[in-house]
Coordinates of C-alpha atoms in Angstrom, one line a residue:
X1 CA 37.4 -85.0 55.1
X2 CA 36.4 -81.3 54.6
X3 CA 37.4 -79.0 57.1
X4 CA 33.9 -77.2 56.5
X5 CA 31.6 -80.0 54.9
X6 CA 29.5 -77.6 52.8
X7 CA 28.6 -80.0 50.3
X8 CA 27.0 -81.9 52.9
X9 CA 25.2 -79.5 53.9
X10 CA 23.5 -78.9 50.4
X11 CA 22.9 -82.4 50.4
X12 CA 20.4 -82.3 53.3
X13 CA 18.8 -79.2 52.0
X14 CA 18.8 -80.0 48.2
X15 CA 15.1 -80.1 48.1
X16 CA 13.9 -76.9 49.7
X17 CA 17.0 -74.8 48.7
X18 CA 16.1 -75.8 44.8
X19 CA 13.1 -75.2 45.0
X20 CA 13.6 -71.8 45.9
X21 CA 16.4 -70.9 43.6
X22 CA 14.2 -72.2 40.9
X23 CA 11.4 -69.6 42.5
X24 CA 13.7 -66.8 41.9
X25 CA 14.6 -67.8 38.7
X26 CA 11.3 -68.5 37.7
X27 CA 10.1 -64.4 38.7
X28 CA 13.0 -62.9 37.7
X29 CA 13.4 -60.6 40.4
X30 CA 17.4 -60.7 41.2
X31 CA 18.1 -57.9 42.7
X32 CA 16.3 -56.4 46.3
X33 CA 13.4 -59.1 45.3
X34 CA 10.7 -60.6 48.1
X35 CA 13.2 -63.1 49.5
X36 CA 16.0 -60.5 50.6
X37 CA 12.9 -58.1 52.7
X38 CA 11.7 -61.5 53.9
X39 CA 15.1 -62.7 55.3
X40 CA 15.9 -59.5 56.6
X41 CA 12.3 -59.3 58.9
X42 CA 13.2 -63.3 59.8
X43 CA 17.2 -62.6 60.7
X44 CA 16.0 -59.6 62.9
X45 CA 13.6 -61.8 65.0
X46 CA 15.8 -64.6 65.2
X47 CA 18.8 -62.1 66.1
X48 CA 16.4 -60.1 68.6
X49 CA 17.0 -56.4 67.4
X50 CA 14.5 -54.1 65.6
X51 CA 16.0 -54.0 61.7
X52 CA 18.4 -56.1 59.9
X53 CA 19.5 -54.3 56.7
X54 CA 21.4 -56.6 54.4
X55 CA 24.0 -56.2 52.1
X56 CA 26.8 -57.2 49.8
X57 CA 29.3 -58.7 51.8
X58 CA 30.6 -58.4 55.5
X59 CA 33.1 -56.0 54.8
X60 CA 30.5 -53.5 53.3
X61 CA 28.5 -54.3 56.1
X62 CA 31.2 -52.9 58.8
X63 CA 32.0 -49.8 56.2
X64 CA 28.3 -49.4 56.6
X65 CA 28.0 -49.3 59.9
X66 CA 30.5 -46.8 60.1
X67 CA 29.0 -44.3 57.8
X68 CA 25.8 -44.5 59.2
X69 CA 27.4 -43.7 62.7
X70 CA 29.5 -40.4 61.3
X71 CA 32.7 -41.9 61.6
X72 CA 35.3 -39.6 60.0
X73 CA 38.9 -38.5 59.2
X74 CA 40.1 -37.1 62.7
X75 CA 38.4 -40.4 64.4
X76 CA 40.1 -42.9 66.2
X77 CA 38.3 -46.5 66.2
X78 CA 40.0 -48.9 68.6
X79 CA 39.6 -53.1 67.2
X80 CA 41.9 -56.1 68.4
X81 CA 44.8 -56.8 66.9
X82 CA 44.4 -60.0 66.8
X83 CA 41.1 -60.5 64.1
X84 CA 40.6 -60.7 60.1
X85 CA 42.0 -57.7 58.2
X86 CA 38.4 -56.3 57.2
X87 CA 37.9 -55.8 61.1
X88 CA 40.8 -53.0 60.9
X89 CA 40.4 -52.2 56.6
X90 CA 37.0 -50.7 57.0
X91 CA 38.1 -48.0 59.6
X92 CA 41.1 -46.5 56.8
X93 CA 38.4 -47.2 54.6
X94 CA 36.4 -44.1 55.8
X95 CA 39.0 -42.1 56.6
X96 CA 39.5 -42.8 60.3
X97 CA 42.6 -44.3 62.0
X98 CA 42.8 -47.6 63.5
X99 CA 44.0 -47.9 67.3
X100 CA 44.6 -51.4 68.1
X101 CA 44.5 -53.8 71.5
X102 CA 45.4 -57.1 72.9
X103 CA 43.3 -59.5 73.2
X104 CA 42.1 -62.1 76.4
X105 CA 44.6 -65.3 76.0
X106 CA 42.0 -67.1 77.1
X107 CA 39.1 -66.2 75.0
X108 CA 40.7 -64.6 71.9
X109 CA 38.3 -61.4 72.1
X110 CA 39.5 -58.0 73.1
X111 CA 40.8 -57.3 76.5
X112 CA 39.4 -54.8 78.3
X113 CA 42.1 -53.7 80.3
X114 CA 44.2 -52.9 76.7
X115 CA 41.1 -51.2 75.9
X116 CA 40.6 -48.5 78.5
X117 CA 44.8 -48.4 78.0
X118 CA 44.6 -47.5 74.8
X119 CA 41.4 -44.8 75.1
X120 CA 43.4 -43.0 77.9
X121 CA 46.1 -42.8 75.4
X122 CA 45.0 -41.8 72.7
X123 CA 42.8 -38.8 74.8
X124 CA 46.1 -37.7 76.4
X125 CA 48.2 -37.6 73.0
X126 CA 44.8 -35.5 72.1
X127 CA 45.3 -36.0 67.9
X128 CA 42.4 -37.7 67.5
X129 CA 39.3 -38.1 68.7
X130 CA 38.0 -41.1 70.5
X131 CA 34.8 -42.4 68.7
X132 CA 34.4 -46.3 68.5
X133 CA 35.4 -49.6 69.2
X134 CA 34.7 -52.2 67.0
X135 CA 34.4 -55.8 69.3
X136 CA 34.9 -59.1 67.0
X137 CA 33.1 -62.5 67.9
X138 CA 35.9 -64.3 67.1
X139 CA 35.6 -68.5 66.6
X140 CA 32.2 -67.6 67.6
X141 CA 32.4 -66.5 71.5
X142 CA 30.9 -63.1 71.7
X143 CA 33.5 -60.6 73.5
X144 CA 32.8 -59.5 76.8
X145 CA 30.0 -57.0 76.1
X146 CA 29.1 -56.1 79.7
X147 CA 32.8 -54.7 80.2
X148 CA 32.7 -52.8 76.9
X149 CA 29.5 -51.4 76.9
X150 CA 30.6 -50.0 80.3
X151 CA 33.8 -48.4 79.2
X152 CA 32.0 -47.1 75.5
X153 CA 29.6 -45.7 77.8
X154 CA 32.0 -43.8 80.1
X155 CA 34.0 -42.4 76.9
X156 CA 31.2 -41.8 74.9
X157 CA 32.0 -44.3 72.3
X158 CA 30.3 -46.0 69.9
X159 CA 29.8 -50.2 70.1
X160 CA 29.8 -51.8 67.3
X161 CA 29.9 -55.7 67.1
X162 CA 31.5 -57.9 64.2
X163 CA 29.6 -60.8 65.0
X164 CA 31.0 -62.3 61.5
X165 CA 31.5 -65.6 62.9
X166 CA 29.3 -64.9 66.0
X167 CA 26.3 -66.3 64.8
X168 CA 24.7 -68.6 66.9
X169 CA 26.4 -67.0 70.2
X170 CA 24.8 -65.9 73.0
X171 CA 25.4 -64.2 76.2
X172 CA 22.8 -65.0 79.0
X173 CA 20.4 -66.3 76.3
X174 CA 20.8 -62.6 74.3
X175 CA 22.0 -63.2 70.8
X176 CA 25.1 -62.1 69.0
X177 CA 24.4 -59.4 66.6
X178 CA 22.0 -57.6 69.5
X179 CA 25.1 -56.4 72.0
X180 CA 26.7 -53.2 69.8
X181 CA 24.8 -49.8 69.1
X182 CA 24.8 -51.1 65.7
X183 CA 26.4 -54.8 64.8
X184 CA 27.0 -56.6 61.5
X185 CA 27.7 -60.1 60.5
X186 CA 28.7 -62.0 57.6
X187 CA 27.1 -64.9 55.2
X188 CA 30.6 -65.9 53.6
X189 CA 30.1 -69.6 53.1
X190 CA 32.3 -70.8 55.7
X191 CA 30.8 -68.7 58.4
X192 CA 28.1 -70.8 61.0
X193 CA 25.1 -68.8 58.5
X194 CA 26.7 -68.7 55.3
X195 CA 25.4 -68.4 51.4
X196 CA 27.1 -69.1 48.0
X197 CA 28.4 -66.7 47.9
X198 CA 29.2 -63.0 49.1
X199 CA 27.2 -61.5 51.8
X200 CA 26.3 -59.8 54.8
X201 CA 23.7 -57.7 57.1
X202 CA 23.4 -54.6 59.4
X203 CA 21.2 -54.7 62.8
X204 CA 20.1 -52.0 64.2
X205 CA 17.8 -51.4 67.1
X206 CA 15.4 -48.3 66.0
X207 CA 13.8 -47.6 62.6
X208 CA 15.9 -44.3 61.3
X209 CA 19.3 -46.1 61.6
X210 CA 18.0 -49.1 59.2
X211 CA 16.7 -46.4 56.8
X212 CA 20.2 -44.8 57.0
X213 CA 21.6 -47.8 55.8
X214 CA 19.0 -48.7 53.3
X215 CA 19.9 -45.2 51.4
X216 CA 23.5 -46.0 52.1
X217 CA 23.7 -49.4 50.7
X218 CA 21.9 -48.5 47.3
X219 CA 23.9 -45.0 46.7
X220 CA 22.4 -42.8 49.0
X221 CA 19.2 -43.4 47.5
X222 CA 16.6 -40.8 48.4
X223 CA 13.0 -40.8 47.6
X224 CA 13.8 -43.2 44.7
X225 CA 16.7 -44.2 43.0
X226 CA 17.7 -41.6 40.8
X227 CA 17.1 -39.3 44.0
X228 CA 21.0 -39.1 45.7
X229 CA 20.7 -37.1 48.9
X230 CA 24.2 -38.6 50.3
X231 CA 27.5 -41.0 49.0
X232 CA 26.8 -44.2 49.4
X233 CA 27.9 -47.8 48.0
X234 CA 26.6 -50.2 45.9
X235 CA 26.3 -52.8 48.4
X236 CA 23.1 -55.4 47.8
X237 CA 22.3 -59.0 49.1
X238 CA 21.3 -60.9 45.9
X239 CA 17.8 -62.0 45.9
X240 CA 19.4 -65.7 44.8
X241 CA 21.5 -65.8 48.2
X242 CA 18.9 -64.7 50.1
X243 CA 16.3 -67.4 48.8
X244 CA 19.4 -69.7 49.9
X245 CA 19.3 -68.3 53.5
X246 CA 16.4 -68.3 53.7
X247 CA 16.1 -72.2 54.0
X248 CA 19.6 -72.2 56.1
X249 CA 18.2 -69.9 58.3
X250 CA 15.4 -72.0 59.0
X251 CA 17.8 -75.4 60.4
X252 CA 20.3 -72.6 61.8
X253 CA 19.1 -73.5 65.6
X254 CA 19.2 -77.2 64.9
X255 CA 22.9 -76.8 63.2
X256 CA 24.4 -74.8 66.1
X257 CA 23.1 -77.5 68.8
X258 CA 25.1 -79.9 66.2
X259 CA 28.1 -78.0 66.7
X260 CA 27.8 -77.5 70.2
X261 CA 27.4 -81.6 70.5
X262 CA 30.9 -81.6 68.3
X263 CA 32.5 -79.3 70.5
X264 CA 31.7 -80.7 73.6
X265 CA 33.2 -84.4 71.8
X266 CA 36.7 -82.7 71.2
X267 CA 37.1 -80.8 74.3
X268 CA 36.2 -83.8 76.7
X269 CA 38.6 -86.2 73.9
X270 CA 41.7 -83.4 73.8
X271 CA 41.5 -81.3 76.7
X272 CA 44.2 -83.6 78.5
X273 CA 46.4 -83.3 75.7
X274 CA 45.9 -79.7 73.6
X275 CA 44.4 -76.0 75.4
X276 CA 40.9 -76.5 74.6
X277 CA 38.5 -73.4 74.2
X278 CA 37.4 -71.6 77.2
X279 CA 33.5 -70.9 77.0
X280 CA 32.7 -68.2 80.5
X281 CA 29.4 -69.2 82.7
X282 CA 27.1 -67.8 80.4
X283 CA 28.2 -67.5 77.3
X284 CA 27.2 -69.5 74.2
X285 CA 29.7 -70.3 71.4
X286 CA 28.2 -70.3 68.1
X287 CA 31.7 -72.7 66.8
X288 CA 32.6 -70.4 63.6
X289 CA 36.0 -72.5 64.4
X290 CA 36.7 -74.9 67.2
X291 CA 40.3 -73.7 67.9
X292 CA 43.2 -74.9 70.2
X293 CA 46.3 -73.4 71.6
X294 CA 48.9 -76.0 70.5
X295 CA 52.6 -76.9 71.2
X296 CA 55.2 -77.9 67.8
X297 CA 52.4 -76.7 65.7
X298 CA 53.6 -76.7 62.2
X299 CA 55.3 -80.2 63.1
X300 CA 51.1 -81.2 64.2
X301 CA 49.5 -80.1 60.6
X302 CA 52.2 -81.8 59.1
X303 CA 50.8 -84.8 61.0
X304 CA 47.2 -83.9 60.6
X305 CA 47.7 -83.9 56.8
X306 CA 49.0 -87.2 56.3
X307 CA 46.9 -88.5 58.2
X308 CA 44.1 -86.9 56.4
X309 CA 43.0 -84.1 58.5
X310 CA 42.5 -80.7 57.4
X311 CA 43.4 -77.8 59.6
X312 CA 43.8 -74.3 59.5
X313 CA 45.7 -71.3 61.4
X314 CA 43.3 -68.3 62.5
X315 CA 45.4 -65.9 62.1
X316 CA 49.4 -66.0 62.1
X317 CA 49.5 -62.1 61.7
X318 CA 48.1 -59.5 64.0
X319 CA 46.4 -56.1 62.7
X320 CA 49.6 -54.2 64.0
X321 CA 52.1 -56.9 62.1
X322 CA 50.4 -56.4 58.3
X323 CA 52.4 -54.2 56.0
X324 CA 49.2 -52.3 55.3
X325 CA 49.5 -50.4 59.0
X326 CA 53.7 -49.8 59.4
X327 CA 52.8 -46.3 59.7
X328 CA 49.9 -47.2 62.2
X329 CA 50.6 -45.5 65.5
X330 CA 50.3 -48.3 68.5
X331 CA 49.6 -47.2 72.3
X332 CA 49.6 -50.6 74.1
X333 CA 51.2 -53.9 73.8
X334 CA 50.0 -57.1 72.7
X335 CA 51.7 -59.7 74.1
X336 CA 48.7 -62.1 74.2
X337 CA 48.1 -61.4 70.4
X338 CA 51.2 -62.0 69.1
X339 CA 51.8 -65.3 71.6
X340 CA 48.3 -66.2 70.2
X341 CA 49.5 -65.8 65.9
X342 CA 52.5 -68.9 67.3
X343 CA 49.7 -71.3 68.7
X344 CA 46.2 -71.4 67.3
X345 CA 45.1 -74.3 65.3
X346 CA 41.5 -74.9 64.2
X347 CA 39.8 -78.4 63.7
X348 CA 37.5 -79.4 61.2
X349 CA 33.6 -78.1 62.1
X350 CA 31.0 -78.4 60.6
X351 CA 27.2 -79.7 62.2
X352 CA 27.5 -82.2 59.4
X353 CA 30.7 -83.8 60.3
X354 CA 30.4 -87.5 61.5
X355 CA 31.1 -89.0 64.3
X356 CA 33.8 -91.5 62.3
X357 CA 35.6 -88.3 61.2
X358 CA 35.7 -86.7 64.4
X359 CA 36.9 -90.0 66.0
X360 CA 39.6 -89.6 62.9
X361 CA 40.4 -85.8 64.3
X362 CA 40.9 -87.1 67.8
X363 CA 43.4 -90.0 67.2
X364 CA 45.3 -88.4 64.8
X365 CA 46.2 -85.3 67.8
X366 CA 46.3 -88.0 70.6
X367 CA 48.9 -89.7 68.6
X368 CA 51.0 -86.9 67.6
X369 CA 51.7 -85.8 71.5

């Protein structure tokens, strides 16, 4: 059993996901060809926003987003603590500091609450200056974006979303990747809309933003390309993993109503015996990960492994906790975060996992406790 079947996945599109590779090949146009505009304009109307700019990876993407919004050296950009490193690495990236936050216990997304905390902090030390927060999708569950947009709004702060793994969420029916001022997402293969390969985008919702970026992702590119009006990256979506998107893009509804049908099997199998993920009236998960709060768990993986079920621990070291930011100042605690990085475990997901393997995933916990 895979913990992300992605060979499976390939099986079922081999047909239509050859055939466009071999169109690629057969034009020779690698690099910004007709299948990365032509994902972009069909990513954007599935997402709901006006432009999706795409790009080399989901890191660049979040660096991206940052230098189209100004974000500088005496900025302070607040992210949870408790999310992947590029999440936090992007803000030193360009210059700015990180201010972490705690997280909900419940959800896994930032709290609120730490939030405001940590603004009102960081405005009465008066060092740097309030710019951003950066609000991760994390397992899939979009973060509370009524409370944030609220707060960002009363600071004058900048939204953006990481909706990395967030694909497929909603909120109300409203998509993840539409919530932030400007949002970005990944297509790393193990994310719910993945390549193979590197990848990611940037959605905006007005025209002079997604020209921004275009310039900023090809090295400040002006009128043409030997035309450099500002720094930029080097930071292009492959024509090749866009043709492959391209045809994911096109099952993505159908594989997220999978996942949802694989969720709902674990959490009515385990909630009795393992904390099951909480899903607020309203909100849509789009199942990056299907994690659980566990007790004894390194004693539980052991067990899961010989009984031949993968699992993996998102994350077992908070932003605060990496050697990387020692020097970090911090303004709040995080007490959820860190009590989180002892108890996570995700379970195999994937829309193309069968029902004998998730039967497998089931007895193999039940038995343990």
């Amino acid at each position: 059993m895979d913990f992300i079947d992605l060979a499976a996945q390939y099986r079922a599109l081999k047909q239509p996901i050859d055939k466009r590779i071999e169109h690629v090949l057969t034009t020779g146009q690698y690099i910004l060809g007709y299948e990365v505009a032509d994902f972009e304009a069909q990513l954007a109307d599935y997402v709901g926003v006006k432009s999706c700019v795409s790009c080399a990876n989901g890191t660049d993407a979040l660096q991206l987003a940052l230098m189209a919004l100004g974000i500088k050296s005496d900025h302070a950009v607040f992210v949870p603590t408790f999310t992947f490193f590029a999440s936090a690495e992007v803000i030193s990236l360009v210059g700015a500091t990180p201010v972490f936050v705690d997280v909900c216990p419940d959800t896994f997304n930032v709290c609120s609450d730490s939030l405001q905390a940590a603004i009102e902090a960081v405005h009465e030390e008066g060092k740097l200056v309030p710019k951003a927060v950066i609000a991760v999708d994390l397992f899939g569950l979009p973060a509370n974006y009524p409370k944030l947009q609220k707060i960002c709004e009363q600071h004058n702060l900048h939204l953006i979303e990481d909706s990395a793994q967030g694909m497929g969420g909603e909120i109300n029916s409203k998509k993840a990747g539409s919530f932030g001022d400007i949002s970005t997402t990944s297509f790393f293969p193990a994310k719910p809309l993945g390549c193979y390969g590197d990848g990611g985008a940037v959605f905006s919702k007005d025209s002079s933003t997604a020209e921004l970026l275009r310039s900023l992702r090809l090295h400040g590119k002006g009128k043409d390309k030997y035309d450099n009006v500002r720094i930029g990256l080097n930071s292009r979506l492959d024509t090749l993993q866009a043709a492959i998107l391209l045809e994911k893009l096109a099952v993505f509804s159908l594989e997220r109503q999978r996942r949802e049908q694989i969720a709902r099997v674990y959490t009515a199998e385990l909630s009795e015996v393992v904390d099951t993920p909480y899903i607020p009236a309203g909100y849509t998960s789009g199942w990056a990960q299907y994690t659980v709060k566990v007790e004894h768990r390194e004693k539980l993986q052991a067990h899961l492994k010989a009984s031949g079920v993968p699992s993996m621990v998102y994350y077992q070291t908070c932003m605060h906790q990496q050697t990387a930011f020692a020097q970090t100042n911090n303004y709040v605690e995080f007490s959820s975060a860190e009590k989180l990085t002892g108890l996570v475990l995700s379970l195999p997901m994937s829309p193309y996992l069968t029902e004998q393997d998730q039967q497998k995933v089931i007895y193999a916990i039940k038995s343990f406790y």
